[in-house]
PDB file of C-alpha atoms in Angstrom:
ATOM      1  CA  UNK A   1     -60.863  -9.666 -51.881  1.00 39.00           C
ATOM      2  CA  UNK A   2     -57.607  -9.289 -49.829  1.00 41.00           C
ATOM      3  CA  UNK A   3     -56.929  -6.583 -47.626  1.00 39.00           C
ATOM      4  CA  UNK A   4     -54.470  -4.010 -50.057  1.00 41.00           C
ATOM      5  CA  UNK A   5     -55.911  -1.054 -50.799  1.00 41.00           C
ATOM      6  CA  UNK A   6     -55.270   1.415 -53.639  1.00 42.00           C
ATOM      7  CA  UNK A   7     -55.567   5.351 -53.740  1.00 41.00           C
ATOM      8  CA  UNK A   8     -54.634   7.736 -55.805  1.00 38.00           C
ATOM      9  CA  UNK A   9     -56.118  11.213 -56.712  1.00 35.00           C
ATOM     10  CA  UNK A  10     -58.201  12.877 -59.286  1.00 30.00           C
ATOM     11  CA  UNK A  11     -55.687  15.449 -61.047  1.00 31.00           C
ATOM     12  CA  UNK A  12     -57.703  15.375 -64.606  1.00 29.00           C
ATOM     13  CA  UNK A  13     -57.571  11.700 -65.173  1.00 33.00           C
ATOM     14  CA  UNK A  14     -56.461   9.785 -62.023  1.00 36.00           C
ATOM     15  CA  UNK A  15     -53.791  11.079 -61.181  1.00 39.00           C
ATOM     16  CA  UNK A  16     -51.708   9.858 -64.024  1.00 45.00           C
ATOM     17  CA  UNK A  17     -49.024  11.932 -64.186  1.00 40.00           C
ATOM     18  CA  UNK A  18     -48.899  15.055 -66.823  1.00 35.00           C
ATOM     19  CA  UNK A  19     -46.842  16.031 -69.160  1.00 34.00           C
ATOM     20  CA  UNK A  20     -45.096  16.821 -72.601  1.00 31.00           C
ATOM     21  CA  UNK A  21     -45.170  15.104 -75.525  1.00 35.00           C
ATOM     22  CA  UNK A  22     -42.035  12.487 -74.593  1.00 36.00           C
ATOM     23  CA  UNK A  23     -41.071  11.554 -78.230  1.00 33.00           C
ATOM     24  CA  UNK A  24     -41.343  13.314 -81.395  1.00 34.00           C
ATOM     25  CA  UNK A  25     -40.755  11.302 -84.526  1.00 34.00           C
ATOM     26  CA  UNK A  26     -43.708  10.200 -86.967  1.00 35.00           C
ATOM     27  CA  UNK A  27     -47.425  10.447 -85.179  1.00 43.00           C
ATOM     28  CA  UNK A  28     -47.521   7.169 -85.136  1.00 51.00           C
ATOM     29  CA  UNK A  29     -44.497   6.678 -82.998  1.00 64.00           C
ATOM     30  CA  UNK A  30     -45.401   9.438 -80.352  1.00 84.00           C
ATOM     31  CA  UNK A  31     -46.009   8.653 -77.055  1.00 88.00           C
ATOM     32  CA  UNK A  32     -47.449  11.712 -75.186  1.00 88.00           C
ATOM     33  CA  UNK A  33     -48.168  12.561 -71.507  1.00 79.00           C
ATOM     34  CA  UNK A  34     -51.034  15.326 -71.833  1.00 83.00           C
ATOM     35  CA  UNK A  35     -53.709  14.905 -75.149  1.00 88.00           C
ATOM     36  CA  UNK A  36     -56.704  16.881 -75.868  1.00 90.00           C
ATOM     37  CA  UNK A  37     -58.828  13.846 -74.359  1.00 92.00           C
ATOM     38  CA  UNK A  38     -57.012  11.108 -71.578  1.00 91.00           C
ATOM     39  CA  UNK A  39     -57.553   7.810 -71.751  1.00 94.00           C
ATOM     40  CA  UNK A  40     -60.799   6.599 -70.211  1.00 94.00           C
ATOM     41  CA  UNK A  41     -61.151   2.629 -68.346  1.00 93.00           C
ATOM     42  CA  UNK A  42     -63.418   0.455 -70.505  1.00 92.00           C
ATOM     43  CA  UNK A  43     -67.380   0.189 -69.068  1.00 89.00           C
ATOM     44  CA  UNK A  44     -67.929   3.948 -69.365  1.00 89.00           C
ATOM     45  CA  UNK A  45     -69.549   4.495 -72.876  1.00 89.00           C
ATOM     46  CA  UNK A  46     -73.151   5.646 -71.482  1.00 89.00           C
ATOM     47  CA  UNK A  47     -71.204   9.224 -70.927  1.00 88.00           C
ATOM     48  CA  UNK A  48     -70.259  11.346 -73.330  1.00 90.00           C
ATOM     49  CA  UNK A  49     -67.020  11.819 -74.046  1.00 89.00           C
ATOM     50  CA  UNK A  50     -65.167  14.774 -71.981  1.00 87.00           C
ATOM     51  CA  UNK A  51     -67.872  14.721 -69.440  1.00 88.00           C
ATOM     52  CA  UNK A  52     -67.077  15.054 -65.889  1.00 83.00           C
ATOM     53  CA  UNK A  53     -69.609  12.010 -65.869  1.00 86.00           C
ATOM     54  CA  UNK A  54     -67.416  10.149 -67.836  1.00 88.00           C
ATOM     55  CA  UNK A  55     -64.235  10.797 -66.348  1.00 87.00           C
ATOM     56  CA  UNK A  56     -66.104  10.014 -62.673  1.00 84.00           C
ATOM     57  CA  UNK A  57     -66.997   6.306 -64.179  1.00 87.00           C
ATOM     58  CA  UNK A  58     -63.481   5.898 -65.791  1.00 87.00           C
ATOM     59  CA  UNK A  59     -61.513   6.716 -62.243  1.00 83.00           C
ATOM     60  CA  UNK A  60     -64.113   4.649 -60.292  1.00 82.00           C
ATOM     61  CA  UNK A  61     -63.980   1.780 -62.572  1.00 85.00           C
ATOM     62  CA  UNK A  62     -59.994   1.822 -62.699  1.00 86.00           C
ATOM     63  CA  UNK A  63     -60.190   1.515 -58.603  1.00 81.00           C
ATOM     64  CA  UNK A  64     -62.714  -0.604 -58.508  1.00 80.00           C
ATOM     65  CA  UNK A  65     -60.496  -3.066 -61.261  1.00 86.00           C
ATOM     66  CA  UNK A  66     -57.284  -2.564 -59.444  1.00 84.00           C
ATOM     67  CA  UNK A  67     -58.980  -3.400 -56.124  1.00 79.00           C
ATOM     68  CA  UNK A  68     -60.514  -6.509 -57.342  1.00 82.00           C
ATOM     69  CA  UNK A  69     -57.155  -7.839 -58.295  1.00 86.00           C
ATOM     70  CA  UNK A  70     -54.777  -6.361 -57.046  1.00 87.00           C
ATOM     71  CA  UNK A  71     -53.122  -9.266 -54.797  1.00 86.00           C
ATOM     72  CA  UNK A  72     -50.446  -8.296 -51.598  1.00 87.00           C
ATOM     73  CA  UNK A  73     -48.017 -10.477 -51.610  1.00 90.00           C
ATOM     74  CA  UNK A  74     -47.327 -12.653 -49.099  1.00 88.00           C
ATOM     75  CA  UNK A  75     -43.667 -11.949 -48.604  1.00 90.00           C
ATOM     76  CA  UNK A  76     -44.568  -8.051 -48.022  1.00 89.00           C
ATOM     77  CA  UNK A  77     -47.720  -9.357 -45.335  1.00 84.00           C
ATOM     78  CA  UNK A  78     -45.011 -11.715 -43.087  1.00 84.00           C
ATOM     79  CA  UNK A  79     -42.469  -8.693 -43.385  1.00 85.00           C
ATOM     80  CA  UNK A  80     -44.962  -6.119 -42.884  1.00 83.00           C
ATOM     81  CA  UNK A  81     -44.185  -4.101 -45.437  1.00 86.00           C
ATOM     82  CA  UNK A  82     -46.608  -1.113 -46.622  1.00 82.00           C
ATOM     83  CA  UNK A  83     -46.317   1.874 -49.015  1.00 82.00           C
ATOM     84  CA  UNK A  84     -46.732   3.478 -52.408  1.00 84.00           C
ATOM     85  CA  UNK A  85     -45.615   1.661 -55.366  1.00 88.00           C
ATOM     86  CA  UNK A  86     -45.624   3.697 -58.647  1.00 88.00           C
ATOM     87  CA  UNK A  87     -45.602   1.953 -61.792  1.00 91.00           C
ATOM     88  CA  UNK A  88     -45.920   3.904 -65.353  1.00 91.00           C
ATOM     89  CA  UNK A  89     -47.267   2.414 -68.623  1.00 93.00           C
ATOM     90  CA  UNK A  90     -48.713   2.826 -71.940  1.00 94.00           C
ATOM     91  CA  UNK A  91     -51.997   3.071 -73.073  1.00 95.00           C
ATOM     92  CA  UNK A  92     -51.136   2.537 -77.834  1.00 95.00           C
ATOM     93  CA  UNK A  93     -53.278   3.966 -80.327  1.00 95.00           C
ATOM     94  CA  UNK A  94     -55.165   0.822 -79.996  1.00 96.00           C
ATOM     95  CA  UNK A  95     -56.364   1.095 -76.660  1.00 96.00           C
ATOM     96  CA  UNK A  96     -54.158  -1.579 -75.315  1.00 96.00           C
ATOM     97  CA  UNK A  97     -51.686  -1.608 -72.159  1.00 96.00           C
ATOM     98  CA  UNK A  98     -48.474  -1.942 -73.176  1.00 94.00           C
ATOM     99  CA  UNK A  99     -44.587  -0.918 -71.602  1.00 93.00           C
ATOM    100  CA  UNK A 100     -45.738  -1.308 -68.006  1.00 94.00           C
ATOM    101  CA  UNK A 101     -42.747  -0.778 -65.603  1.00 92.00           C
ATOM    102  CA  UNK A 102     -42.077  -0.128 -62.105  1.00 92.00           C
ATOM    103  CA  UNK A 103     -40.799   3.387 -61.473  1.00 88.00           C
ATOM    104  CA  UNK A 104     -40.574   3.143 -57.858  1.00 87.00           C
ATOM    105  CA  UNK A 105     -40.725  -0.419 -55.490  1.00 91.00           C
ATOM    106  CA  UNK A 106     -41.136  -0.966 -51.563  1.00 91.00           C
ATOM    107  CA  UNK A 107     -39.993  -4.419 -51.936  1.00 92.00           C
ATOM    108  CA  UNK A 108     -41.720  -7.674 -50.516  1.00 93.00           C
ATOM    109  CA  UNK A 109     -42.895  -8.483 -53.986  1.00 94.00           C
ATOM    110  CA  UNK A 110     -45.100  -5.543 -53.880  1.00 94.00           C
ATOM    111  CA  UNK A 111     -43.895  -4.115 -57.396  1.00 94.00           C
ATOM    112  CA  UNK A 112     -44.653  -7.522 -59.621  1.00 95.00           C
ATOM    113  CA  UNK A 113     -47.832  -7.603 -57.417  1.00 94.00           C
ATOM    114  CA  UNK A 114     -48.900  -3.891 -59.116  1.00 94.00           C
ATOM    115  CA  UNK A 115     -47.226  -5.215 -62.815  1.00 95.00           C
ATOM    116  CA  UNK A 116     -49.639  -8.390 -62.802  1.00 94.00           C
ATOM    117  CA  UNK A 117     -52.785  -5.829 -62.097  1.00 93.00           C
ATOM    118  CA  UNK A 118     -51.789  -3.860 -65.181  1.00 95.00           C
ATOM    119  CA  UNK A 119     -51.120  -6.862 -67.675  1.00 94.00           C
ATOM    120  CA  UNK A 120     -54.816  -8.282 -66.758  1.00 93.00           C
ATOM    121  CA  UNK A 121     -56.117  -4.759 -67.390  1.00 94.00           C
ATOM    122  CA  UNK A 122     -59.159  -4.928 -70.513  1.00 94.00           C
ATOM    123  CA  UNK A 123     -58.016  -2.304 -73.960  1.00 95.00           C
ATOM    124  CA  UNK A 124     -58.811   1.099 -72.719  1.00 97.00           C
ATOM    125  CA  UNK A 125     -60.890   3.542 -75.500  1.00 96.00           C
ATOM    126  CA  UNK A 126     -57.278   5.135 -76.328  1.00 95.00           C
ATOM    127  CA  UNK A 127     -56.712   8.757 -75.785  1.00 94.00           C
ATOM    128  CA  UNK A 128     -57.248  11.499 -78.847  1.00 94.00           C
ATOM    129  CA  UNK A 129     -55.226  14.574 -80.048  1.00 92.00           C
ATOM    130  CA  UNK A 130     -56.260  16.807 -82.604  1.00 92.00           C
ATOM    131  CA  UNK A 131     -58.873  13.832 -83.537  1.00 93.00           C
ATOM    132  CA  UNK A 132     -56.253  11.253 -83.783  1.00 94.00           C
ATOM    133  CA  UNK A 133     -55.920   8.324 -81.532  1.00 95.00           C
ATOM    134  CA  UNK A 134     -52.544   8.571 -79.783  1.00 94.00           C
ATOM    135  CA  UNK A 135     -50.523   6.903 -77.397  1.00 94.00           C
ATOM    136  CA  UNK A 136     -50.295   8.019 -74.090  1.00 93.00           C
ATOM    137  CA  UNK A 137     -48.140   7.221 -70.952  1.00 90.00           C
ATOM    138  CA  UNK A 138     -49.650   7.268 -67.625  1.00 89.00           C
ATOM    139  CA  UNK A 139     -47.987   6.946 -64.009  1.00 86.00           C
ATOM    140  CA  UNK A 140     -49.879   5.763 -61.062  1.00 85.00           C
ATOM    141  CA  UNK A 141     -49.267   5.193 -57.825  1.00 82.00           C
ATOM    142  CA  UNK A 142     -50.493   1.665 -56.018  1.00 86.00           C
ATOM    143  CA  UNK A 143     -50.548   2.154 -52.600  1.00 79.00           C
ATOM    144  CA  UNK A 144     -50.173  -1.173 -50.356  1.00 82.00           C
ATOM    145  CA  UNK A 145     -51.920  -0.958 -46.726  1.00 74.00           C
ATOM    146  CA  UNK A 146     -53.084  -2.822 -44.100  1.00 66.00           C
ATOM    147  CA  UNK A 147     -56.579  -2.315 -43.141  1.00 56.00           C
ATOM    148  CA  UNK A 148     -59.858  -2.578 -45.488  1.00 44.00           C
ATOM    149  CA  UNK A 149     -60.982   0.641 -44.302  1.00 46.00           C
ATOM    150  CA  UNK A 150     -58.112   2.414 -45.465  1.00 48.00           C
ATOM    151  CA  UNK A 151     -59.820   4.278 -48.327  1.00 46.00           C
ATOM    152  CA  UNK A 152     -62.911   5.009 -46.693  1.00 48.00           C
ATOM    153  CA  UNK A 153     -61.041   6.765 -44.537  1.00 49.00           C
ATOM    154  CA  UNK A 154     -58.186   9.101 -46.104  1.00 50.00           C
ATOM    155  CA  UNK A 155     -61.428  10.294 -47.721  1.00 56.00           C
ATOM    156  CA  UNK A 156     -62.094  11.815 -44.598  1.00 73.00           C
ATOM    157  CA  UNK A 157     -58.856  14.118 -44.785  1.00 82.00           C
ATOM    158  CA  UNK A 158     -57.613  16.832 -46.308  1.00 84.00           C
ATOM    159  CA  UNK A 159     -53.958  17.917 -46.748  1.00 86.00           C
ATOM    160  CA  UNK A 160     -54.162  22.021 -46.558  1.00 86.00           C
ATOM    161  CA  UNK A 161     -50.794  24.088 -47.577  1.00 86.00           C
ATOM    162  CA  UNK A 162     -50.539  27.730 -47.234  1.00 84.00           C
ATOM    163  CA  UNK A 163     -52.657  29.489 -49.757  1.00 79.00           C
ATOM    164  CA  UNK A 164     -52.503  26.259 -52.315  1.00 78.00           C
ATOM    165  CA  UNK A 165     -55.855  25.782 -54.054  1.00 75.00           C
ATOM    166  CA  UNK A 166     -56.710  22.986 -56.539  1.00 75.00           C
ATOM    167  CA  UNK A 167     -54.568  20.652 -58.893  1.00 76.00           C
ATOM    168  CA  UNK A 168     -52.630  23.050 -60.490  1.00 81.00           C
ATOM    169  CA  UNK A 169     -49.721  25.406 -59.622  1.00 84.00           C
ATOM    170  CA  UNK A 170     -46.617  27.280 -61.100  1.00 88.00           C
ATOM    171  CA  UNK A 171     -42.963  26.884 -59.646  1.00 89.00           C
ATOM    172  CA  UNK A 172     -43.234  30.101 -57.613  1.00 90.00           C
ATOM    173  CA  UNK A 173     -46.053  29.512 -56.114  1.00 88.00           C
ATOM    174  CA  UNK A 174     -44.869  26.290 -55.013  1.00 88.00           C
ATOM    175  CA  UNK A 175     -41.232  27.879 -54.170  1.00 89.00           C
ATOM    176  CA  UNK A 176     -43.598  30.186 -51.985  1.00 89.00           C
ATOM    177  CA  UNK A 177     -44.118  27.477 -49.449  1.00 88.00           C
ATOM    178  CA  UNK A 178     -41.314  25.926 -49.001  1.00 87.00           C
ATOM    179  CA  UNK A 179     -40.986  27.188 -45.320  1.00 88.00           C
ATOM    180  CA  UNK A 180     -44.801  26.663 -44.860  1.00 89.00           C
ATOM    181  CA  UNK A 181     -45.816  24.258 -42.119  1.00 88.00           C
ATOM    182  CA  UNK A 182     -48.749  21.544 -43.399  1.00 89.00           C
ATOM    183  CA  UNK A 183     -51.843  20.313 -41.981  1.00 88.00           C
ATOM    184  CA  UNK A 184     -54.165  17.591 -42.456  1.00 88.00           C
ATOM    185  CA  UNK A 185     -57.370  17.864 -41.123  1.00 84.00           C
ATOM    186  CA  UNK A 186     -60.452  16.073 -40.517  1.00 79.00           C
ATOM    187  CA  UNK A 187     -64.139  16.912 -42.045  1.00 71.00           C
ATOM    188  CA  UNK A 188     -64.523  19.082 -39.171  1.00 72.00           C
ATOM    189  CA  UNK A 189     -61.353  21.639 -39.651  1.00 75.00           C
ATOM    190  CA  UNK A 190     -59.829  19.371 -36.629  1.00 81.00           C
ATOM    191  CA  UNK A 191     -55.723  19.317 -37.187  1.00 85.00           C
ATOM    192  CA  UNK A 192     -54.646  15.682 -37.011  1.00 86.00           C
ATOM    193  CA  UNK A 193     -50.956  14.847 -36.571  1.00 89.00           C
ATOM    194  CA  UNK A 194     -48.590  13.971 -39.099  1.00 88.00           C
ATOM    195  CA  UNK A 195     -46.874  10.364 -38.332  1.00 86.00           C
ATOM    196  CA  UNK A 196     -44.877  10.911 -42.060  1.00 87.00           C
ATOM    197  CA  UNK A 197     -44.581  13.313 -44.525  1.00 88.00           C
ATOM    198  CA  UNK A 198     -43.450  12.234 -48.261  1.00 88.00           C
ATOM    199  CA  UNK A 199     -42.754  14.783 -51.238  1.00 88.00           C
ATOM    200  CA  UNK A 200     -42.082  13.305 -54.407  1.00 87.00           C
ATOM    201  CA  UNK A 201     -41.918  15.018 -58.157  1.00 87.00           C
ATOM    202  CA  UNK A 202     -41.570  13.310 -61.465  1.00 84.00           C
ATOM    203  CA  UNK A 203     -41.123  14.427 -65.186  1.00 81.00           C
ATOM    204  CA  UNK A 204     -40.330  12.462 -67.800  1.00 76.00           C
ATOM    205  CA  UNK A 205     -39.760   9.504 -65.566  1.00 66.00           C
ATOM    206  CA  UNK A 206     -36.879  10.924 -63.695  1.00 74.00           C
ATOM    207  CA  UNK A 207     -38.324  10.695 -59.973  1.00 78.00           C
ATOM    208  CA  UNK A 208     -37.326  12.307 -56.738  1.00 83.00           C
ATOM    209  CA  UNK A 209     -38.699  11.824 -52.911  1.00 85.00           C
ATOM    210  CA  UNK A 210     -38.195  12.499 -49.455  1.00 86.00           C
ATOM    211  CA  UNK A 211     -39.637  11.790 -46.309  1.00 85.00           C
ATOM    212  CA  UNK A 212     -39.977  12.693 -42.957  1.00 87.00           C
ATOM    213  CA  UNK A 213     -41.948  12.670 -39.474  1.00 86.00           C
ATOM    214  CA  UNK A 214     -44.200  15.510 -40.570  1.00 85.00           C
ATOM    215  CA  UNK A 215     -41.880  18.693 -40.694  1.00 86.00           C
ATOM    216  CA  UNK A 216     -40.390  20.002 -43.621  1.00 90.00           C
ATOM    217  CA  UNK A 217     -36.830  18.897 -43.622  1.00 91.00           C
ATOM    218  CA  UNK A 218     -34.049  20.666 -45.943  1.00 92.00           C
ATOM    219  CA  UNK A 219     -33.560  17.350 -48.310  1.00 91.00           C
ATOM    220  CA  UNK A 220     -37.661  17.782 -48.919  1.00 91.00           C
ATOM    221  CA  UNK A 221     -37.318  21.574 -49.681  1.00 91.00           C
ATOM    222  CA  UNK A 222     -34.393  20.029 -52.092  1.00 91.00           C
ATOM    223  CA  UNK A 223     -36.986  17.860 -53.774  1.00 89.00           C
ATOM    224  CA  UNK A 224     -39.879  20.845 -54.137  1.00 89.00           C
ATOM    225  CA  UNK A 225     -36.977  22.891 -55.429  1.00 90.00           C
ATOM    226  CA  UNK A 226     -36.648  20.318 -59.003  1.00 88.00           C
ATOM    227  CA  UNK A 227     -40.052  21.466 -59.212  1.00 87.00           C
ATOM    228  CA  UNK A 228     -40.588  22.324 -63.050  1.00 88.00           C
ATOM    229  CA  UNK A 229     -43.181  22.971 -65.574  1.00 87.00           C
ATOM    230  CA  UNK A 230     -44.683  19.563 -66.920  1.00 85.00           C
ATOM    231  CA  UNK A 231     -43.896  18.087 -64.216  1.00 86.00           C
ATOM    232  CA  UNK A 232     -46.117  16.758 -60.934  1.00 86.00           C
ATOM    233  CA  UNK A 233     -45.125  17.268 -57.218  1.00 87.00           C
ATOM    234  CA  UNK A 234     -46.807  15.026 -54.614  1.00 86.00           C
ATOM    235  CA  UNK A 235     -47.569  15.204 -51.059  1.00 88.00           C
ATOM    236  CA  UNK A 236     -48.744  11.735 -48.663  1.00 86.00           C
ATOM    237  CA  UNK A 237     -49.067  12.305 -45.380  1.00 86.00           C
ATOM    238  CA  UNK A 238     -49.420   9.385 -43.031  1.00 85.00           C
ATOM    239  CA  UNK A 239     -51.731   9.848 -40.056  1.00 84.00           C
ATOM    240  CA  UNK A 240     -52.883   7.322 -36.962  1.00 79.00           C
ATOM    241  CA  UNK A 241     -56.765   6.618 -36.875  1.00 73.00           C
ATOM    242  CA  UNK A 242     -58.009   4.145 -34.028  1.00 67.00           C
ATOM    243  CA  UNK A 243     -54.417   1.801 -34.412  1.00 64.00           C
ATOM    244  CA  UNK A 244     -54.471   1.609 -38.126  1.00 68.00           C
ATOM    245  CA  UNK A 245     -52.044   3.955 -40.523  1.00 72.00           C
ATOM    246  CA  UNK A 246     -54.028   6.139 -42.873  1.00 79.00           C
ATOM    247  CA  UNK A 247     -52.647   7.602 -46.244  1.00 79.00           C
ATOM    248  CA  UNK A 248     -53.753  11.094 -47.396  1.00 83.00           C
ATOM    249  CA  UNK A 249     -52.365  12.002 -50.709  1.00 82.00           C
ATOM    250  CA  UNK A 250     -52.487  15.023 -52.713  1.00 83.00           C
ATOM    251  CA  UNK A 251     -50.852  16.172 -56.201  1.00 82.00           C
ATOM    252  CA  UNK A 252     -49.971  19.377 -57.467  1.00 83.00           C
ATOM    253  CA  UNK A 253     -49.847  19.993 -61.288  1.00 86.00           C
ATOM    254  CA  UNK A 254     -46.209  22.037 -61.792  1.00 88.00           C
ATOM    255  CA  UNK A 255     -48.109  24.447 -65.140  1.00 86.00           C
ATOM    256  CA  UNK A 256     -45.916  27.563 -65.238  1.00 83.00           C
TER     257      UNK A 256
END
């Protein structure tokens, strides 16, 4: 295996991005982005179905996937390029991955790198609402890092915000921060410093982001401001650990 790595978080199923229903003709031509049961990646079926069990299996066999063929390009290793690329796609009625696209590229070949991952990706078992198999889009972010160790260790951080608890979060309550330093810190409570700060939020495939070297900045207060229901804000901070860049991501829900 090469050295890229991928994270992303749990936030229900895998941090695939949450929704509305995007498009409302016949069933059959609906493609939503929240159903009464996600998607789940294929080699899962000893669990039953809405189990915490199961959805464990289907993130850990999605990363495991991804990682195992996931390739970085060489034209982003000689330029030394790293980052998040998010692609979004389809998972049909069928089970089947279909309409992938990139929704946001770091260059160096890094987004048809994440593109070829998803067209070699096995049928999923499709998602279901009301009892119907539906189609659902997903987003995901494919994060590209030098380093093998990079996901053993942003599992070692935590991103801490105010008063913010869980996945999920209405606009005020987000709005409520906005002036509100953040921290990462290690397993022991330890504050670690911030090399970069990113916020991003996306709904309906209209994306926003802004970075910057770990304070909050007006043009990122700008981006937590879009903040609406259905949509999802996220927060990577970039940290140093012994010479090597570590990602630590989290991703709020918007629900109210």
């Amino acid at each position: 295996m090469n050295r890229s790595i991928l994270r992303f978080n749990i936030l229900g199923v895998c941090c695939l991005l949450f929704g509305l229903p995007l498009i409302g003709r016949a069933q059959q031509d609906t493609v939503y982005t929240a159903a009464d049961q996600m998607p789940y990646f294929p080699g899962c079926d000893q669990w039953d179905n809405q189990s915490q069990e199961k959805r464990a299996c289907s993130n850990e066999s999605l990363v495991s996937f991804i990682g195992n063929y996931l390739e970085y390009p060489d034209q982003a290793r000689s330029e030394g390029i790293e980052g998040t690329v998010y692609v979004s796609f389809v998972i049909d009625a069928g089970g089947k991955v279909c309409h992938p696209s990139v929704l946001r590229d770091i260059g160096g070949a890094c987004g048809s790198a994440a593109l070829e991952v998803l067209e070699k990706m096995p049928p999923w078992q499709p998602a279901l609402h009301r009892g119907q198999a539906v189609a659902v889009r997903l987003n995901l972010p494919i994060q590209f890092a030098f380093g093998a160790n990079q996901d053993e260790q942003s599992g070692t951080y935590r991103i801490h915000w105010g008063m913010l608890k869980g996945n999920q979060i209405s606009r005020i309550q987000l709005l409520q921060h906005e002036t509100t330093p953040l921290q990462v810190r290690d397993a022991f409570g330890n504050d670690i410093p911030i090399s970069e700060l990113l916020f991003t939020y996306e709904k309906n495939r209209s994306y926003q982001d802004a970075k910057s070297n770990g304070k909050l900045t007006p043009a990122m207060q700008k981006v937590l401001r879009r903040a609406r229901k259905g949509g999802v804000f996220s927060i990577v901070a970039t940290i140093q650990k012994d010479g090597e860049f570590v990602y630590v991501e989290r991703s709020l829900e918007i629900i109210e």
